[in-house]
Amino acid sequence: VRERGLSAAMAGTALTATALLWAVGGWYQGRVDLRLSHQRLLVIGSILTTLAVFGQPLALVDAVPPHISVALSGLGGFGMGLVVPSISVLLFQRTPPAQQGTYATLLQLADSLGCVTTLAATGGIFAALHAVDGESDTAFTTIFVISGLLAAAAVGVVSRLGVSANIFTIPVRTVGSSPHSPCLSARVMV
């Protein structure tokens, strides 16, 4: 808003588009008659989110209409709507029922810590870059590139989910077993 001299209504439009399309993505992935697997939706959603993040620096170019940024925000929201619920579905599909509560809690903890850590790190980088030259374009572009690289790394990770059903094998001892006896293996996605 401040960088391009836009109204608060335009910023609100971008946020609204993101929220509505996030909800549409979540609704779509939850359809019973869906023909795509949750692994495939995770990859598609991650790619859409990555494209949206890498495209956001276009908003800094005066010749690019602000509606492009709104559209990119919506695209990223739809991608997140596909990703977030699909992760939970895959977690429950790949976790033994007795451990689902533990791994759901770990997923929430990882999500929260990842968001807080990334926000703190990128906020610190933005503040440092902005303080050096007083110019926001470099700081914004740097943050979008860092965020885009993180999103691209996520595409790489989720693309491997379909390679093996055994994402992590966690040894679990049965009651009364000795440390030298074979362990049961639980296949889980964290």
Short mmCIF file of C-alpha atoms in Angstrom, two decimals, residues 31-185:
data_model
loop_
_atom_site.label_atom_id
_atom_site.label_comp_id
_atom_site.label_asym_id
_atom_site.label_seq_id
_atom_site.Cartn_x
_atom_site.Cartn_y
_atom_site.Cartn_z
CA ARG A 31 -14.43 -33.71 -1.85
CA VAL A 32 -15.41 -37.36 -1.59
CA ASP A 33 -15.36 -37.90 -5.37
CA LEU A 34 -11.90 -36.39 -5.77
CA ARG A 35 -9.84 -38.22 -8.39
CA LEU A 36 -6.45 -36.90 -7.23
CA SER A 37 -4.55 -38.41 -4.33
CA HIS A 38 -3.64 -36.27 -1.36
CA GLN A 39 0.04 -36.71 -2.29
CA ARG A 40 -0.70 -35.23 -5.72
CA LEU A 41 -2.71 -32.36 -4.17
CA LEU A 42 0.19 -31.67 -1.84
CA VAL A 43 2.57 -31.36 -4.79
CA ILE A 44 0.16 -29.24 -6.86
CA GLY A 45 -0.62 -26.95 -3.93
CA SER A 46 3.07 -26.54 -3.12
CA ILE A 47 3.87 -25.64 -6.72
CA LEU A 48 1.04 -23.08 -6.85
CA THR A 49 2.20 -21.52 -3.59
CA THR A 50 5.80 -21.40 -4.80
CA LEU A 51 4.78 -19.68 -8.05
CA ALA A 52 2.72 -17.16 -6.11
CA VAL A 53 5.57 -16.30 -3.74
CA PHE A 54 8.18 -15.99 -6.51
CA GLY A 55 5.77 -13.81 -8.52
CA GLN A 56 5.10 -11.30 -5.74
CA PRO A 57 8.16 -9.11 -6.46
CA LEU A 58 6.31 -8.08 -9.62
CA ALA A 59 4.18 -5.93 -7.30
CA LEU A 60 7.22 -3.68 -6.86
CA VAL A 61 7.33 -2.84 -10.57
CA ASP A 62 5.27 0.28 -11.31
CA ALA A 63 4.42 -0.94 -14.83
CA VAL A 64 2.75 -4.09 -13.45
CA PRO A 65 -0.90 -3.60 -12.45
CA PRO A 66 -1.60 -4.25 -8.76
CA HIS A 67 -4.25 -6.79 -9.74
CA ILE A 68 -1.43 -9.18 -10.67
CA SER A 69 -0.37 -9.24 -7.03
CA VAL A 70 -3.97 -9.86 -5.96
CA ALA A 71 -4.22 -12.77 -8.43
CA LEU A 72 -0.91 -14.20 -7.21
CA SER A 73 -2.10 -13.93 -3.61
CA GLY A 74 -5.25 -15.83 -4.54
CA LEU A 75 -3.22 -18.48 -6.34
CA GLY A 76 -1.07 -18.94 -3.24
CA GLY A 77 -4.18 -19.13 -1.07
CA PHE A 78 -5.68 -21.85 -3.26
CA GLY A 79 -2.38 -23.75 -3.07
CA MET A 80 -2.35 -23.50 0.71
CA GLY A 81 -5.94 -24.69 0.79
CA LEU A 82 -4.82 -27.83 -1.01
CA VAL A 83 -1.70 -28.30 1.13
CA VAL A 84 -2.70 -27.74 4.74
CA PRO A 85 -5.59 -30.24 5.00
CA SER A 86 -3.79 -32.78 2.79
CA ILE A 87 -0.89 -32.91 5.22
CA SER A 88 -3.27 -33.81 8.04
CA VAL A 89 -5.04 -36.43 5.93
CA LEU A 90 -1.73 -38.06 4.99
CA LEU A 91 -0.58 -37.96 8.61
CA PHE A 92 -3.64 -39.88 9.73
CA GLN A 93 -3.44 -42.32 6.82
CA ARG A 94 0.18 -43.18 7.60
CA THR A 95 0.06 -43.23 11.39
CA PRO A 96 -1.12 -46.14 13.53
CA PRO A 97 -4.32 -45.18 15.38
CA ALA A 98 -2.65 -45.42 18.79
CA GLN A 99 -0.11 -42.76 17.80
CA GLN A 100 -2.30 -40.35 15.85
CA GLY A 101 -2.73 -37.95 18.77
CA THR A 102 1.01 -37.74 19.34
CA TYR A 103 1.81 -37.09 15.70
CA ALA A 104 -1.07 -34.63 15.23
CA THR A 105 0.36 -32.67 18.16
CA LEU A 106 3.85 -32.82 16.66
CA LEU A 107 2.50 -31.62 13.32
CA GLN A 108 0.84 -28.62 15.00
CA LEU A 109 4.01 -27.87 16.95
CA ALA A 110 6.17 -28.08 13.81
CA ASP A 111 3.72 -25.82 11.95
CA SER A 112 3.72 -23.21 14.72
CA LEU A 113 7.48 -23.27 15.28
CA GLY A 114 8.14 -23.15 11.55
CA CYS A 115 5.89 -20.12 11.10
CA VAL A 116 7.30 -18.25 14.08
CA THR A 117 10.92 -19.00 13.18
CA THR A 118 10.49 -18.07 9.53
CA LEU A 119 8.60 -14.89 10.36
CA ALA A 120 11.22 -13.83 12.91
CA ALA A 121 14.12 -14.56 10.56
CA THR A 122 12.62 -12.86 7.51
CA GLY A 123 11.42 -9.92 9.62
CA GLY A 124 14.94 -9.46 10.98
CA ILE A 125 16.44 -9.65 7.50
CA PHE A 126 13.89 -7.17 6.17
CA ALA A 127 14.59 -4.72 9.01
CA ALA A 128 18.35 -5.03 8.52
CA LEU A 129 18.15 -4.50 4.74
CA HIS A 130 15.74 -1.61 5.08
CA ALA A 131 17.96 0.08 7.68
CA VAL A 132 21.02 -0.17 5.43
CA ASP A 133 19.70 1.65 2.37
CA GLY A 134 16.26 2.89 3.40
CA GLU A 135 14.93 1.34 0.19
CA SER A 136 12.15 -1.22 0.57
CA ASP A 137 12.35 -2.81 -2.89
CA THR A 138 15.59 -4.68 -2.11
CA ALA A 139 14.28 -5.79 1.25
CA PHE A 140 10.94 -6.98 -0.17
CA THR A 141 12.58 -8.80 -3.07
CA THR A 142 15.05 -10.53 -0.74
CA ILE A 143 12.26 -11.71 1.54
CA PHE A 144 10.20 -13.00 -1.38
CA VAL A 145 13.21 -14.85 -2.79
CA ILE A 146 13.99 -16.44 0.60
CA SER A 147 10.33 -17.40 1.05
CA GLY A 148 10.18 -18.70 -2.52
CA LEU A 149 13.25 -20.85 -1.95
CA LEU A 150 11.66 -22.31 1.18
CA ALA A 151 8.48 -23.01 -0.80
CA ALA A 152 10.52 -24.61 -3.60
CA ALA A 153 12.26 -26.81 -1.03
CA ALA A 154 8.82 -27.87 0.18
CA VAL A 155 7.93 -28.89 -3.39
CA GLY A 156 11.02 -31.09 -3.42
CA VAL A 157 10.11 -32.69 -0.10
CA VAL A 158 6.45 -33.36 -0.87
CA SER A 159 7.32 -34.70 -4.32
CA ARG A 160 9.13 -37.54 -2.58
CA LEU A 161 6.12 -38.59 -0.48
CA GLY A 162 4.83 -40.96 -3.13
CA VAL A 163 8.24 -42.59 -3.61
CA SER A 164 7.94 -44.73 -0.53
CA ALA A 165 5.15 -45.41 1.90
CA ASN A 166 7.85 -45.79 4.56
CA ILE A 167 8.69 -42.14 5.11
CA PHE A 168 9.99 -42.62 8.60
CA THR A 169 10.33 -45.87 10.47
CA ILE A 170 10.21 -45.37 14.19
CA PRO A 171 11.14 -48.34 16.36
CA VAL A 172 8.52 -49.02 19.01
CA ARG A 173 9.19 -51.55 21.76
CA THR A 174 6.39 -53.79 22.83
CA VAL A 175 5.59 -54.15 26.51
CA GLY A 176 7.92 -56.63 28.14
CA SER A 177 10.42 -56.71 25.30
CA SER A 178 14.10 -56.53 26.04
CA PRO A 179 16.37 -53.93 24.42
CA HIS A 180 17.83 -56.72 22.28
CA SER A 181 14.53 -58.05 20.92
CA PRO A 182 13.23 -56.97 17.52
CA CYS A 183 11.14 -53.82 17.56
CA LEU A 184 7.89 -53.17 15.81
CA SER A 185 8.00 -50.48 13.17
#
